[in-house]
Short mmCIF file of C-alpha atoms (C1' of nucleotides) in Angstrom, two decimals:
data_model
loop_
_atom_site.label_atom_id
_atom_site.label_comp_id
_atom_site.label_asym_id
_atom_site.label_seq_id
_atom_site.Cartn_x
_atom_site.Cartn_y
_atom_site.Cartn_z
CA MET A 1 -0.75 -0.42 0.32
CA PRO A 2 1.31 3.15 -1.08
CA LYS A 3 2.48 5.79 2.45
CA LEU A 4 -0.65 8.19 2.94
CA ASP A 5 0.29 11.90 3.49
CA GLU A 6 -0.89 13.37 6.56
CA SER A 7 -2.09 16.59 5.06
CA LEU A 8 -4.91 13.88 4.18
CA LEU A 9 -6.36 13.91 8.29
CA SER A 10 -4.69 16.97 9.29
CA GLY A 11 -7.36 19.77 8.46
CA LEU A 12 -10.33 16.85 9.91
CA PRO A 13 -12.03 17.70 13.36
CA PRO A 14 -11.16 14.75 14.92
CA PHE A 15 -7.30 15.00 14.48
CA ALA A 16 -7.13 18.96 14.93
CA GLY A 17 -4.60 19.74 17.11
CA LEU A 18 -2.83 16.18 16.18
CA ASP A 19 1.16 16.47 15.58
CA ARG A 20 2.06 15.00 12.48
CA ALA A 21 3.54 12.22 14.59
CA GLU A 22 0.59 11.32 16.13
CA ILE A 23 -1.50 11.43 12.45
CA ARG A 24 1.53 9.44 10.93
CA GLU A 25 1.14 7.05 13.44
CA ILE A 26 -2.62 6.85 12.85
CA LEU A 27 -2.44 6.76 9.02
CA ASP A 28 -0.15 4.10 9.19
CA GLN A 29 -2.91 2.08 11.11
CA ALA A 30 -5.00 2.87 8.22
CA ALA A 31 -6.35 0.57 5.43
CA SER A 32 -7.10 3.17 2.57
CA ARG A 33 -9.48 1.66 -0.09
CA ARG A 34 -12.06 2.31 -3.18
CA PHE A 35 -15.21 1.97 -3.91
CA GLU A 36 -16.84 1.82 -7.27
CA GLU A 37 -20.17 3.55 -7.37
CA GLY A 38 -22.68 1.27 -6.16
CA ALA A 39 -20.36 -1.11 -3.81
CA THR A 40 -21.07 -2.19 -0.27
CA VAL A 41 -19.14 -0.96 1.95
CA PHE A 42 -20.16 -2.77 5.42
CA ARG A 43 -23.68 -4.63 5.94
CA GLU A 44 -26.43 -4.30 7.97
CA GLY A 45 -26.17 -7.22 10.33
CA HIS A 46 -22.75 -7.69 9.91
CA ASP A 47 -20.14 -7.88 13.06
CA ALA A 48 -19.01 -4.36 13.29
CA ASP A 49 -15.02 -5.10 12.91
CA ARG A 50 -13.95 -2.02 12.12
CA PHE A 51 -14.88 1.70 11.15
CA PHE A 52 -14.51 4.46 9.04
CA LEU A 53 -13.38 7.76 7.36
CA LEU A 54 -14.51 9.25 4.33
CA LEU A 55 -11.90 10.82 2.63
CA ASP A 56 -13.65 11.59 -1.19
CA GLY A 57 -16.86 10.64 -2.42
CA TYR A 58 -20.09 10.21 -0.93
CA LEU A 59 -22.30 7.19 0.82
CA ARG A 60 -26.28 6.44 1.25
CA VAL A 61 -26.69 4.62 4.81
CA VAL A 62 -29.29 2.31 3.81
CA ARG A 63 -31.85 0.52 5.97
CA SER A 64 -34.30 -2.08 4.77
CA THR A 65 -36.90 -3.97 6.14
CA PRO A 66 -37.72 -8.00 5.93
CA GLY A 67 -40.40 -6.35 2.99
CA GLY A 68 -36.90 -5.91 0.44
CA ASP A 69 -38.25 -2.07 0.69
CA GLN A 70 -35.16 0.16 1.57
CA VAL A 71 -34.95 3.36 3.01
CA ILE A 72 -32.07 5.43 2.41
CA VAL A 73 -31.48 7.00 6.43
CA LEU A 74 -28.47 9.59 5.60
CA HIS A 75 -25.87 10.28 3.19
CA ILE A 76 -22.43 11.11 4.46
CA SER A 77 -19.92 13.50 3.19
CA PRO A 78 -15.86 13.73 2.71
CA GLY A 79 -14.03 14.04 5.76
CA GLN A 80 -16.87 12.49 8.08
CA LEU A 81 -16.34 9.48 10.49
CA PHE A 82 -19.05 6.43 9.45
CA GLY A 83 -19.66 2.85 10.83
CA ILE A 84 -18.85 4.02 14.29
CA ALA A 85 -21.17 1.53 15.67
CA PRO A 86 -18.36 0.02 18.13
CA ALA A 87 -18.01 3.53 19.55
CA LEU A 88 -21.98 2.74 20.36
CA GLN A 89 -20.91 -1.16 21.77
CA ARG A 90 -22.79 -2.31 19.07
CA ASP A 91 -21.11 -5.77 17.43
CA THR A 92 -23.21 -5.29 14.36
CA TYR A 93 -23.43 -2.80 11.71
CA PRO A 94 -27.11 -0.65 12.03
CA ALA A 95 -26.94 -0.35 8.71
CA THR A 96 -25.53 -0.63 5.28
CA ALA A 97 -23.48 2.24 3.88
CA ILE A 98 -22.90 1.46 -0.21
CA ALA A 99 -21.41 4.16 -2.40
CA ALA A 100 -23.40 6.87 -4.37
CA ALA A 101 -20.62 7.95 -6.50
CA GLU A 102 -16.44 6.43 -6.27
CA SER A 103 -14.91 6.83 -2.57
CA ILE A 104 -12.10 6.50 -0.73
CA ALA A 105 -12.38 5.55 2.67
CA LEU A 106 -9.65 4.97 5.16
CA SER A 107 -10.90 2.09 8.59
CA TRP A 108 -9.31 0.73 11.02
CA PRO A 109 -10.11 -2.14 13.22
CA VAL A 110 -12.49 -1.40 15.78
CA ARG A 111 -10.24 -2.12 19.04
CA LEU A 112 -8.31 0.75 17.52
CA TRP A 113 -11.30 3.25 18.75
CA SER A 114 -9.69 3.24 22.59
CA ASP A 115 -7.37 3.52 21.73
CA PHE A 116 -7.56 6.56 19.60
CA ALA A 117 -9.46 7.95 22.02
CA ASP A 118 -7.71 7.76 25.61
CA ALA A 119 -4.30 9.11 23.08
CA TYR A 120 -6.25 11.95 21.65
CA PRO A 121 -8.93 13.92 23.38
CA GLY A 122 -10.45 15.68 21.15
CA PHE A 123 -11.04 12.44 19.16
CA ALA A 124 -14.03 11.04 21.21
CA THR A 125 -15.46 14.27 21.73
CA GLU A 126 -15.82 14.55 18.15
CA THR A 127 -16.84 11.20 17.04
CA TYR A 128 -20.16 11.74 20.14
CA LYS A 129 -20.99 15.30 18.29
CA THR A 130 -21.25 13.88 14.89
CA LEU A 131 -23.52 10.93 16.67
CA GLY A 132 -25.50 13.43 17.89
CA GLU A 133 -26.02 15.67 14.44
CA ARG A 134 -26.60 12.23 12.92
CA ILE A 135 -29.39 11.55 15.16
CA GLY A 136 -30.75 15.41 15.38
CA GLN A 137 -30.85 14.36 11.04
CA VAL A 138 -32.68 11.24 11.51
CA GLN A 139 -35.08 12.31 14.24
CA GLN A 140 -35.51 15.37 11.88
CA THR A 141 -36.47 12.95 9.04
CA LEU A 142 -39.03 11.33 10.84
CA THR A 143 -41.00 14.38 11.93
CA GLU A 144 -40.60 15.61 8.61
CA MET A 145 -42.01 12.39 7.54
CA ALA A 146 -44.53 12.02 9.52
CA THR A 147 -45.98 14.66 9.13
CA GLN A 148 -45.21 17.23 6.08
CA ALA A 149 -46.81 16.20 2.70
CA VAL A 150 -44.66 14.86 0.39
CA GLU A 151 -43.78 17.30 -1.92
CA LYS A 152 -42.45 18.79 1.03
CA ARG A 153 -40.56 16.03 2.05
CA VAL A 154 -39.16 15.48 -1.12
CA ALA A 155 -38.25 19.13 -1.55
CA ALA A 156 -36.32 19.38 1.96
CA ALA A 157 -34.65 16.39 0.70
CA VAL A 158 -33.83 18.03 -2.29
CA LEU A 159 -32.52 21.00 -0.33
CA ARG A 160 -30.77 18.53 2.61
CA MET A 161 -28.26 17.30 -0.54
CA VAL A 162 -27.38 20.13 -2.08
CA ASN A 163 -26.88 21.46 1.37
CA GLN A 164 -24.63 18.55 2.74
CA SER A 165 -22.47 18.49 -1.10
CA GLY A 166 -23.51 21.17 -2.89
CA ARG A 167 -21.31 22.52 -5.49
CA LYS A 168 -21.47 25.86 -8.05
CA ALA A 169 -23.18 24.90 -11.70
CA ASP A 170 -23.76 26.74 -14.31
CA GLY A 171 -27.07 28.64 -13.34
CA GLY A 172 -27.59 27.06 -10.26
CA ILE A 173 -26.43 24.76 -7.46
CA GLU A 174 -25.82 20.95 -8.75
CA ILE A 175 -26.04 18.28 -6.27
CA ALA A 176 -22.56 16.63 -6.33
CA PHE A 177 -23.44 12.99 -6.87
CA PRO A 178 -25.59 10.82 -8.40
CA VAL A 179 -29.16 10.76 -7.39
CA THR A 180 -32.03 8.76 -9.45
CA ARG A 181 -35.54 9.45 -8.96
CA GLN A 182 -35.65 6.43 -7.03
CA ASN A 183 -32.97 7.26 -4.89
CA ILE A 184 -35.23 10.25 -3.73
CA ALA A 185 -38.21 8.42 -3.49
CA ASP A 186 -35.95 6.12 -1.12
CA MET A 187 -35.44 9.02 0.75
CA THR A 188 -39.07 10.12 1.12
CA GLY A 189 -41.02 7.11 1.14
CA THR A 190 -42.80 7.42 -2.10
CA THR A 191 -42.47 6.02 -5.57
CA LEU A 192 -40.49 6.95 -8.32
CA HIS A 193 -43.62 8.67 -10.26
CA THR A 194 -44.30 11.02 -7.87
CA VAL A 195 -40.85 11.84 -7.73
CA SER A 196 -40.57 11.96 -11.40
CA ARG A 197 -43.97 14.49 -11.91
CA LEU A 198 -42.37 16.71 -8.75
CA LEU A 199 -39.26 17.24 -10.12
CA SER A 200 -41.12 17.69 -13.73
CA GLY A 201 -43.18 20.37 -12.39
CA TRP A 202 -40.41 22.23 -10.52
CA GLU A 203 -38.43 21.92 -13.97
CA LYS A 204 -41.28 23.36 -15.70
CA ALA A 205 -42.08 26.42 -13.08
CA GLY A 206 -37.52 27.01 -13.33
CA MET A 207 -36.67 26.09 -10.07
CA VAL A 208 -34.15 22.70 -10.89
CA GLU A 209 -33.12 21.79 -14.09
CA SER A 210 -32.01 18.03 -13.87
CA THR A 211 -30.83 15.54 -16.55
CA ARG A 212 -30.49 11.73 -15.58
CA LYS A 213 -29.58 10.65 -12.35
CA HIS A 214 -27.79 14.51 -11.79
CA ILE A 215 -30.15 17.35 -10.09
CA THR A 216 -29.63 20.91 -10.38
CA VAL A 217 -31.09 23.56 -8.13
CA THR A 218 -31.81 27.06 -10.09
CA ASP A 219 -33.80 29.01 -7.49
CA PRO A 220 -32.83 27.68 -4.07
CA HIS A 221 -35.39 30.01 -2.36
CA ARG A 222 -38.07 29.27 -3.88
CA LEU A 223 -37.22 25.31 -2.75
CA VAL A 224 -37.06 26.33 0.71
CA VAL A 225 -40.18 28.22 0.65
CA LEU A 226 -42.20 25.17 -0.65
CA ALA A 227 -40.12 22.63 1.82
CA GLY A 228 -41.97 24.40 4.46
CA GLY A 229 -40.87 28.07 4.72
CA ALA A 230 -38.90 27.44 7.75
CA ASP A 231 -35.93 29.10 6.53
CA MET B 1 -34.86 17.33 50.56
CA PRO B 2 -34.56 13.49 52.14
CA LYS B 3 -31.99 11.59 51.72
CA LEU B 4 -32.06 9.50 48.63
CA ASP B 5 -31.74 5.73 49.56
CA GLU B 6 -28.86 3.41 47.64
CA SER B 7 -30.90 0.77 46.71
CA LEU B 8 -32.43 2.86 44.42
CA LEU B 9 -29.17 3.22 41.69
CA SER B 10 -27.66 -0.19 42.50
CA GLY B 11 -29.35 -2.04 40.17
CA LEU B 12 -28.95 -0.03 37.19
CA PRO B 13 -26.65 -0.93 34.51
CA PRO B 14 -25.04 3.05 34.35
CA PHE B 15 -24.06 1.80 38.19
CA ALA B 16 -23.51 -1.66 38.29
CA GLY B 17 -20.80 -2.70 39.86
CA LEU B 18 -19.75 0.79 42.19
CA ASP B 19 -19.79 0.05 45.73
CA ARG B 20 -22.16 1.53 48.26
CA ALA B 21 -20.00 4.71 48.96
CA GLU B 22 -19.68 5.70 45.35
CA ILE B 23 -22.80 5.66 45.00
CA ARG B 24 -23.54 7.04 48.10
CA GLU B 25 -21.57 9.83 46.27
CA ILE B 26 -23.48 10.14 43.31
CA LEU B 27 -26.58 10.54 45.36
CA ASP B 28 -25.91 13.45 47.43
CA GLN B 29 -24.84 15.34 43.88
CA ALA B 30 -28.68 14.56 42.49
CA ALA B 31 -31.56 16.34 42.88
CA SER B 32 -34.99 14.34 42.87
CA ARG B 33 -38.31 15.41 41.45
CA ARG B 34 -41.54 14.49 41.39
CA PHE B 35 -43.50 15.26 37.78
CA GLU B 36 -47.28 15.61 37.24
CA GLU B 37 -49.26 13.43 34.14
CA GLY B 38 -48.96 16.08 31.63
CA ALA B 39 -45.18 18.22 32.92
CA THR B 40 -42.65 18.93 30.83
CA VAL B 41 -39.53 17.57 32.58
CA PHE B 42 -37.11 19.68 30.22
CA ARG B 43 -37.82 21.20 26.48
CA GLU B 44 -36.51 20.99 23.48
CA GLY B 45 -33.91 24.06 22.24
CA HIS B 46 -33.50 25.40 26.16
CA ASP B 47 -30.65 24.99 27.41
CA ALA B 48 -29.36 21.81 28.33
CA ASP B 49 -27.65 22.17 31.68
CA ARG B 50 -28.94 19.10 33.20
CA PHE B 51 -28.81 14.98 32.66
CA PHE B 52 -31.07 12.31 34.24
CA LEU B 53 -32.58 9.20 35.30
CA LEU B 54 -36.54 8.12 35.43
CA LEU B 55 -36.61 6.29 38.85
CA ASP B 56 -40.34 6.13 38.55
CA GLY B 57 -43.22 6.86 35.58
CA TYR B 58 -43.34 6.97 31.92
CA LEU B 59 -41.95 9.91 29.67
CA ARG B 60 -42.68 10.50 25.27
CA VAL B 61 -39.70 12.08 23.93
CA VAL B 62 -41.95 14.43 21.57
CA ARG B 63 -40.48 16.97 19.10
CA SER B 64 -42.18 19.49 17.34
CA THR B 65 -42.42 21.48 13.89
CA PRO B 66 -42.66 24.76 13.22
CA GLY B 67 -46.05 24.17 12.25
CA GLY B 68 -47.37 23.01 15.31
CA ASP B 69 -47.72 19.41 14.88
CA GLN B 70 -46.05 16.61 17.27
CA VAL B 71 -44.27 13.76 16.82
CA ILE B 72 -43.66 11.28 19.74
CA VAL B 73 -39.91 9.92 18.84
CA LEU B 74 -39.56 7.18 21.96
CA HIS B 75 -40.74 6.73 25.68
CA ILE B 76 -38.71 6.49 28.60
CA SER B 77 -39.08 3.48 30.87
CA PRO B 78 -38.00 3.48 34.44
CA GLY B 79 -33.82 2.93 34.92
CA GLN B 80 -33.21 4.69 31.50
CA LEU B 81 -30.96 8.11 31.59
CA PHE B 82 -32.41 10.75 29.27
CA GLY B 83 -31.33 14.23 28.35
CA ILE B 84 -28.05 12.87 27.63
CA ALA B 85 -27.73 15.66 24.95
CA PRO B 86 -24.61 17.33 26.90
CA ALA B 87 -22.57 13.71 25.97
CA LEU B 88 -22.96 14.89 22.75
CA GLN B 89 -21.58 17.61 23.47
CA ARG B 90 -25.22 19.76 22.29
CA ASP B 91 -25.80 22.85 24.64
CA THR B 92 -29.68 21.97 24.04
CA TYR B 93 -31.98 19.34 23.93
CA PRO B 94 -32.90 18.47 20.85
CA ALA B 95 -36.31 17.62 21.74
CA THR B 96 -38.91 18.09 24.52
CA ALA B 97 -39.47 15.29 26.93
CA ILE B 98 -43.08 15.11 28.78
CA ALA B 99 -44.60 12.92 31.49
CA ALA B 100 -46.82 9.97 30.14
CA ALA B 101 -47.43 9.24 34.15
CA GLU B 102 -46.82 10.31 37.35
CA SER B 103 -43.08 10.00 37.37
CA ILE B 104 -40.06 10.21 39.87
CA ALA B 105 -36.67 11.51 38.43
CA LEU B 106 -33.30 12.51 39.44
CA SER B 107 -30.57 14.97 38.22
CA TRP B 108 -27.27 16.16 37.46
CA PRO B 109 -25.78 19.23 36.38
CA VAL B 110 -24.14 18.64 32.80
CA ARG B 111 -20.24 19.06 34.35
CA LEU B 112 -20.90 16.13 36.47
CA TRP B 113 -21.64 14.13 33.51
CA SER B 114 -17.72 13.84 32.76
CA ASP B 115 -16.67 13.69 36.54
CA PHE B 116 -18.81 9.90 36.64
CA ALA B 117 -17.93 8.84 33.23
CA ASP B 118 -14.00 9.29 34.15
CA ALA B 119 -14.37 8.02 37.46
CA TYR B 120 -16.81 5.01 36.97
CA PRO B 121 -15.28 3.19 33.77
CA GLY B 122 -19.14 1.65 33.10
CA PHE B 123 -20.88 5.08 33.14
CA ALA B 124 -19.88 6.11 30.14
CA THR B 125 -19.96 3.29 28.65
CA GLU B 126 -23.75 2.09 29.19
CA THR B 127 -24.60 5.74 28.14
CA TYR B 128 -23.53 5.41 25.17
CA LYS B 129 -25.03 1.90 24.67
CA THR B 130 -28.48 3.66 25.45
CA LEU B 131 -27.73 6.18 22.67
CA GLY B 132 -27.17 3.02 20.46
CA GLU B 133 -30.22 1.54 21.13
CA ARG B 134 -31.81 4.73 20.38
CA ILE B 135 -30.93 5.58 17.32
CA GLY B 136 -31.72 2.29 16.25
CA GLN B 137 -35.07 2.48 17.02
CA VAL B 138 -35.29 5.90 16.01
CA GLN B 139 -34.28 4.02 12.57
CA GLN B 140 -36.50 1.56 13.27
CA THR B 141 -39.23 3.98 13.47
CA LEU B 142 -38.69 5.54 10.59
CA THR B 143 -38.19 2.88 8.10
CA GLU B 144 -41.92 2.17 9.51
CA MET B 145 -43.23 5.44 8.68
CA ALA B 146 -41.61 5.56 5.53
CA THR B 147 -42.10 1.80 4.18
CA GLN B 148 -45.35 0.66 5.83
CA ALA B 149 -48.92 1.92 5.74
CA VAL B 150 -51.49 3.39 8.87
CA GLU B 151 -52.92 -0.15 9.98
CA LYS B 152 -48.80 -2.16 10.74
CA ARG B 153 -47.65 1.49 11.89
CA VAL B 154 -50.27 1.50 14.47
CA ALA B 155 -50.17 -2.29 15.84
CA ALA B 156 -46.14 -1.99 15.66
CA ALA B 157 -46.72 1.65 17.56
CA VAL B 158 -48.98 -0.98 19.90
CA LEU B 159 -46.59 -3.71 20.35
CA ARG B 160 -43.79 -1.69 20.97
CA MET B 161 -45.31 0.37 24.22
CA VAL B 162 -46.50 -2.98 25.09
CA ASN B 163 -42.82 -4.22 25.12
CA GLN B 164 -41.42 -1.59 26.77
CA SER B 165 -43.96 -1.25 29.72
CA GLY B 166 -46.05 -4.17 29.45
CA ARG B 167 -48.10 -5.73 32.34
CA LYS B 168 -50.27 -8.86 32.69
CA ALA B 169 -53.85 -7.77 33.69
CA ASP B 170 -56.86 -9.53 33.73
CA GLY B 171 -56.56 -11.46 30.38
CA GLY B 172 -53.78 -9.93 28.66
CA ILE B 173 -51.28 -7.49 28.66
CA GLU B 174 -51.50 -3.94 29.45
CA ILE B 175 -49.69 -0.88 28.71
CA ALA B 176 -48.82 0.32 32.00
CA PHE B 177 -49.22 4.43 31.03
CA PRO B 178 -52.41 6.20 29.75
CA VAL B 179 -52.44 6.82 25.71
CA THR B 180 -55.10 8.56 24.32
CA ARG B 181 -55.94 7.95 20.35
CA GLN B 182 -53.82 12.07 19.58
CA ASN B 183 -50.68 9.86 21.39
CA ILE B 184 -50.63 7.10 18.85
CA ALA B 185 -51.27 9.20 16.21
CA ASP B 186 -48.89 11.25 16.78
CA MET B 187 -46.56 8.52 17.10
CA THR B 188 -47.27 6.70 13.77
CA GLY B 189 -47.79 10.41 11.51
CA THR B 190 -52.08 9.81 11.46
CA THR B 191 -55.47 10.92 12.30
CA LEU B 192 -56.75 10.15 15.93
CA HIS B 193 -59.51 8.69 13.53
CA THR B 194 -57.89 6.23 12.28
CA VAL B 195 -56.28 4.87 15.06
CA SER B 196 -60.08 5.23 16.56
CA ARG B 197 -61.18 3.11 13.72
CA LEU B 198 -58.24 0.72 14.00
CA LEU B 199 -58.56 -0.04 17.84
CA SER B 200 -62.30 -0.49 17.24
CA GLY B 201 -62.54 -3.11 14.21
CA TRP B 202 -59.47 -4.85 16.26
CA GLU B 203 -61.51 -5.05 19.08
CA LYS B 204 -64.08 -6.47 17.34
CA ALA B 205 -61.61 -8.98 16.76
CA GLY B 206 -60.89 -9.35 20.40
CA MET B 207 -57.46 -9.03 19.51
CA VAL B 208 -57.30 -5.83 21.95
CA GLU B 209 -59.43 -4.11 25.05
CA SER B 210 -59.71 -0.78 25.82
CA THR B 211 -61.13 1.93 27.91
CA ARG B 212 -60.27 5.95 27.64
CA LYS B 213 -56.48 6.17 27.98
CA HIS B 214 -55.50 2.77 28.90
CA ILE B 215 -55.23 -0.54 26.26
CA THR B 216 -54.94 -3.41 26.76
CA VAL B 217 -53.48 -6.40 24.36
CA THR B 218 -55.43 -9.65 24.43
CA ASP B 219 -54.07 -11.44 21.38
CA PRO B 220 -50.19 -10.43 21.49
CA HIS B 221 -49.54 -13.05 18.31
CA ARG B 222 -52.73 -11.62 15.95
CA LEU B 223 -51.01 -8.23 16.26
CA VAL B 224 -47.92 -9.16 15.73
CA VAL B 225 -49.03 -11.17 12.51
CA LEU B 226 -50.52 -7.95 11.63
CA ALA B 227 -47.52 -5.27 12.36
CA GLY B 228 -45.89 -7.50 8.99
CA GLY B 229 -45.61 -11.05 10.37
CA ALA B 230 -41.29 -9.76 11.75
CA ASP B 231 -41.49 -12.00 15.01
"C1'" DC C 1 -24.33 1.69 -36.09
"C1'" DC C 2 -27.42 -0.80 -33.82
"C1'" DG C 3 -29.69 -2.51 -30.22
"C1'" DC C 4 -30.41 -3.25 -24.66
"C1'" DG C 5 -30.96 -1.67 -20.73
"C1'" DA C 6 -31.63 2.01 -17.12
"C1'" DG C 7 -33.49 5.41 -15.78
"C1'" DT C 8 -37.26 8.25 -17.12
"C1'" DT C 9 -41.43 10.72 -18.00
"C1'" DT C 10 -47.20 10.73 -18.67
"C1'" DG C 11 -51.60 9.07 -18.78
"C1'" DA C 12 -55.37 6.97 -16.59
"C1'" DT C 13 -57.40 4.53 -13.04
"C1'" DC C 14 -58.50 3.80 -7.75
"C1'" DA C 15 -57.43 3.17 -3.11
"C1'" DA C 16 -56.52 4.37 1.35
"C1'" DG C 17 -56.88 7.45 4.50
"C1'" DA C 18 -57.29 12.52 5.84
"C1'" DG C 19 -60.93 15.92 6.61
"C1'" DC C 20 -65.31 17.37 8.42
"C1'" DA C 21 -69.38 17.43 10.96
"C1'" DA C 22 -72.16 15.23 14.22
"C1'" DC C 23 -72.52 12.89 18.44
"C1'" DG C 24 -71.84 9.68 22.11
"C1'" DT C 25 -69.21 8.93 26.58
"C1'" DT C 26 -66.85 9.34 31.09
"C1'" DG C 27 -64.79 11.71 34.94
"C1'" DC C 28 -63.86 15.31 37.18
"C1'" DC C 29 -64.71 19.79 39.03
"C1'" DC C 30 -67.75 23.48 41.56
"C1'" DG D 1 -75.46 15.87 40.95
"C1'" DG D 2 -74.96 19.17 37.46
"C1'" DG D 3 -72.07 20.80 33.96
"C1'" DC D 4 -68.20 20.99 31.45
"C1'" DA D 5 -64.32 19.70 29.13
"C1'" DA D 6 -61.67 15.71 27.17
"C1'" DC D 7 -61.73 11.85 25.01
"C1'" DG D 8 -63.57 8.94 21.53
"C1'" DT D 9 -66.49 7.02 17.46
"C1'" DT D 10 -68.87 6.90 13.32
"C1'" DG D 11 -70.66 8.20 9.21
"C1'" DC D 12 -69.99 11.03 4.57
"C1'" DT D 13 -67.21 13.45 1.54
"C1'" DC D 14 -62.77 14.71 -0.81
"C1'" DT D 15 -57.42 14.28 -1.97
"C1'" DT D 16 -53.67 12.56 -2.48
"C1'" DG D 17 -50.79 10.07 -4.05
"C1'" DA D 18 -49.87 4.40 -5.14
"C1'" DT D 19 -50.92 1.34 -8.83
"C1'" DC D 20 -51.16 -0.01 -13.00
"C1'" DA D 21 -49.35 0.64 -18.25
"C1'" DA D 22 -46.93 2.17 -21.78
"C1'" DA D 23 -43.93 4.77 -24.22
"C1'" DC D 24 -39.70 7.28 -24.22
"C1'" DT D 25 -34.25 9.10 -23.74
"C1'" DC D 26 -29.75 8.36 -23.53
"C1'" DG D 27 -25.99 5.72 -22.92
"C1'" DC D 28 -23.28 2.12 -23.51
"C1'" DG D 29 -20.93 -2.11 -25.13
"C1'" DG D 30 -20.73 -5.75 -28.77
#
DNA sequence: CCGCGAGTTTGATCAAGAGCAACGTTGCCC
DNA sequence: GGGCAACGTTGCTCTTGATCAAACTCGCGG
């Protein structure tokens, strides 16, 4: 395996304030791996034997029902820790992580987690902070799902992706990873048909532009209003 | 304030393995308080200045939308820690906690949190375990909400309450705290009308019995089948 | 360049469940 | 013990969004 560069980690919150030697030490214990779009990083119910840091790309975190339907619980962006079930004393992963785009992740065996936490005070703190944000996000999604009509939920889901991964494009902000209508349906508990109709409508109204697997929001403000005005 | 008895804590996971003196120390720093049914323990968005342990009773954890709708995210049973947002580096509570029945809770100022965690190894571990279970529960609810029809969701919600607080009653298992149709509607993202109809139907079919604010499940197995068979 | 498959669009139909309205019950408070 | 408020039931209507069906478009590999 090629030597990894220290600058990969030095800017990230969990490792903030560590010196080069410490980061070197951490990196030397990491495995780096590339995942194709659609590849599975870990699977619900499997032994949680490693924890991860996403360096590049985007992941979907998915839960499936016994009936075979799947729900996208949240997305992971570069720089975030994930698969940190072990920090919560779980011994299996509670969900499946799938690469939404080509991605690169570092991983460590779980036993190192407590070593890191002991040795570098900020590490545990940051992990738990991430977790806190994530639980808040899931609860937020839950309340939306329980109270809002489909159009609001879809608008909110699109905005969430834009906020998390948006990058400037010609005449708008573009979601940085491939998304199908089916994906959005899986985030919002609806069908790809309904999502398609909604997007078509918004496109006609000049709020978004979309091609195959790609969405650009051209009028974020109107979409925010649609999502419930709470801006 | 009357002196609290050590036996209150000695059997609970977060304090397992501590000797009397340690438990005494912890108890002496706790405030004990009684909450009437319907009383608010802490409120969404307020400063998270204390964390809690429920000694007796049941709580609902609620999130509200800007539009005024509310969703019951989960319930807390006796012996559980709650309001542990501070452990996740949050400085406000992410939800509101309301007594579902008359309840008694201990609480400590957040600054003691890290003291406890440092001094008693099991304490932090158990908290994070609780948190892990809770995030799993919320995700579970989310996937149900996204994929299941109303009847299944309501059946699942009733079963969850029974599992968490069920006590034997004449000819069935009874939910140990008061629940209105509206409450169940708030757990499942539906209306009290629909819940009422469903319960009436189940009662006719001999699966449940219910009076005002009280539900007894007389045929759990059939209800489980209804909820999606995943038993 | 053709054919195929994944992703998307659009129309038509239909059922679940929300909304509305009215009435019935229970228990509590004065 | 009467009245009131909170909780529950039930019928009817109407909307939302799922389901079914079919065709279209793009991009890719052979």
